[in-house]
């Protein structure tokens, strides 16, 4: 697998950023009125907590023992793919 080194990410970080001065910040204007509202209930929080994936202590213990015994296999292609995907997501948003 080849990681693209087109320089797009480096270009985003290459320009120095100057701190804003007090005079540069525009005067505060009235915020537009909200057209809707959001409410969070305890029932919704509990439902979300129940649907979230649970911590699997057995899986963690199995991975820990595999690392300790030298049997844990690292997949660099999967790691690179995940890093690229998360970087694209961060740069797009």
XYZ file of C-alpha atoms in Angstrom:
93
model
C 0.000 0.000 0.000
C 1.316 3.437 -0.871
C 0.426 6.537 1.105
C -0.181 9.557 -1.095
C 2.272 12.331 -0.305
C 0.773 15.049 -2.478
C 1.534 17.817 0.012
C -2.081 18.887 0.475
C -1.942 18.314 4.217
C 1.446 19.988 4.555
C 0.150 23.000 2.626
C -2.680 23.389 5.111
C -0.173 23.678 7.955
C 2.491 25.629 6.089
C 0.958 29.097 6.413
C 1.728 30.810 9.714
C -1.283 32.027 11.624
C -1.172 35.363 13.396
C -3.088 36.030 16.554
C -6.164 38.205 16.164
C -5.978 41.638 17.686
C -8.843 43.139 19.614
C -9.472 45.630 16.778
C -9.755 42.772 14.241
C -12.729 41.154 15.983
C -16.059 42.499 14.666
C -18.584 43.917 17.078
C -21.015 41.381 18.452
C -24.290 41.345 16.585
C -27.606 39.913 17.595
C -27.827 36.190 16.951
C -30.641 35.017 14.705
C -33.600 33.527 16.522
C -33.564 29.761 16.759
C -36.226 28.078 14.686
C -36.394 24.936 16.820
C -35.297 23.506 20.106
C -33.535 20.417 21.340
C -34.290 18.614 24.578
C -32.417 15.692 26.076
C -34.290 13.460 28.448
C -32.812 10.971 30.894
C -34.698 8.244 29.039
C -32.888 9.194 25.839
C -29.523 9.196 27.597
C -30.193 5.786 29.138
C -31.342 4.388 25.778
C -28.192 5.673 24.079
C -26.013 4.195 26.831
C -27.692 0.801 26.456
C -27.270 0.786 22.665
C -23.583 1.794 22.849
C -21.120 -1.067 22.420
C -20.107 -2.524 25.766
C -16.530 -2.777 26.960
C -15.338 -6.326 26.334
C -12.862 -7.139 29.115
C -12.284 -10.650 27.753
C -11.256 -9.298 24.351
C -8.888 -6.792 25.973
C -7.343 -9.573 28.077
C -6.896 -11.761 24.980
C -5.183 -8.954 23.073
C -2.988 -8.140 26.069
C -1.827 -11.755 26.379
C -1.223 -12.013 22.609
C 0.977 -8.901 22.755
C 2.872 -10.252 25.770
C 3.501 -13.609 24.082
C 4.507 -12.034 20.755
C 1.598 -13.569 18.847
C -0.294 -10.338 18.151
C -0.252 -9.602 14.418
C -0.181 -5.976 13.334
C -1.831 -5.117 10.020
C -0.059 -1.970 8.755
C -2.378 -1.735 5.718
C -5.462 -1.519 7.947
C -3.762 1.052 10.182
C -2.749 3.179 7.173
C -6.240 2.954 5.658
C -7.832 4.050 8.935
C -5.407 6.952 9.349
C -6.033 8.157 5.807
C -9.813 7.872 6.227
C -9.812 9.809 9.494
C -7.507 12.478 8.043
C -9.796 12.912 5.035
C -12.782 13.205 7.380
C -11.037 15.862 9.475
C -9.933 17.877 6.445
C -13.359 17.684 4.787
C -15.277 18.892 7.820
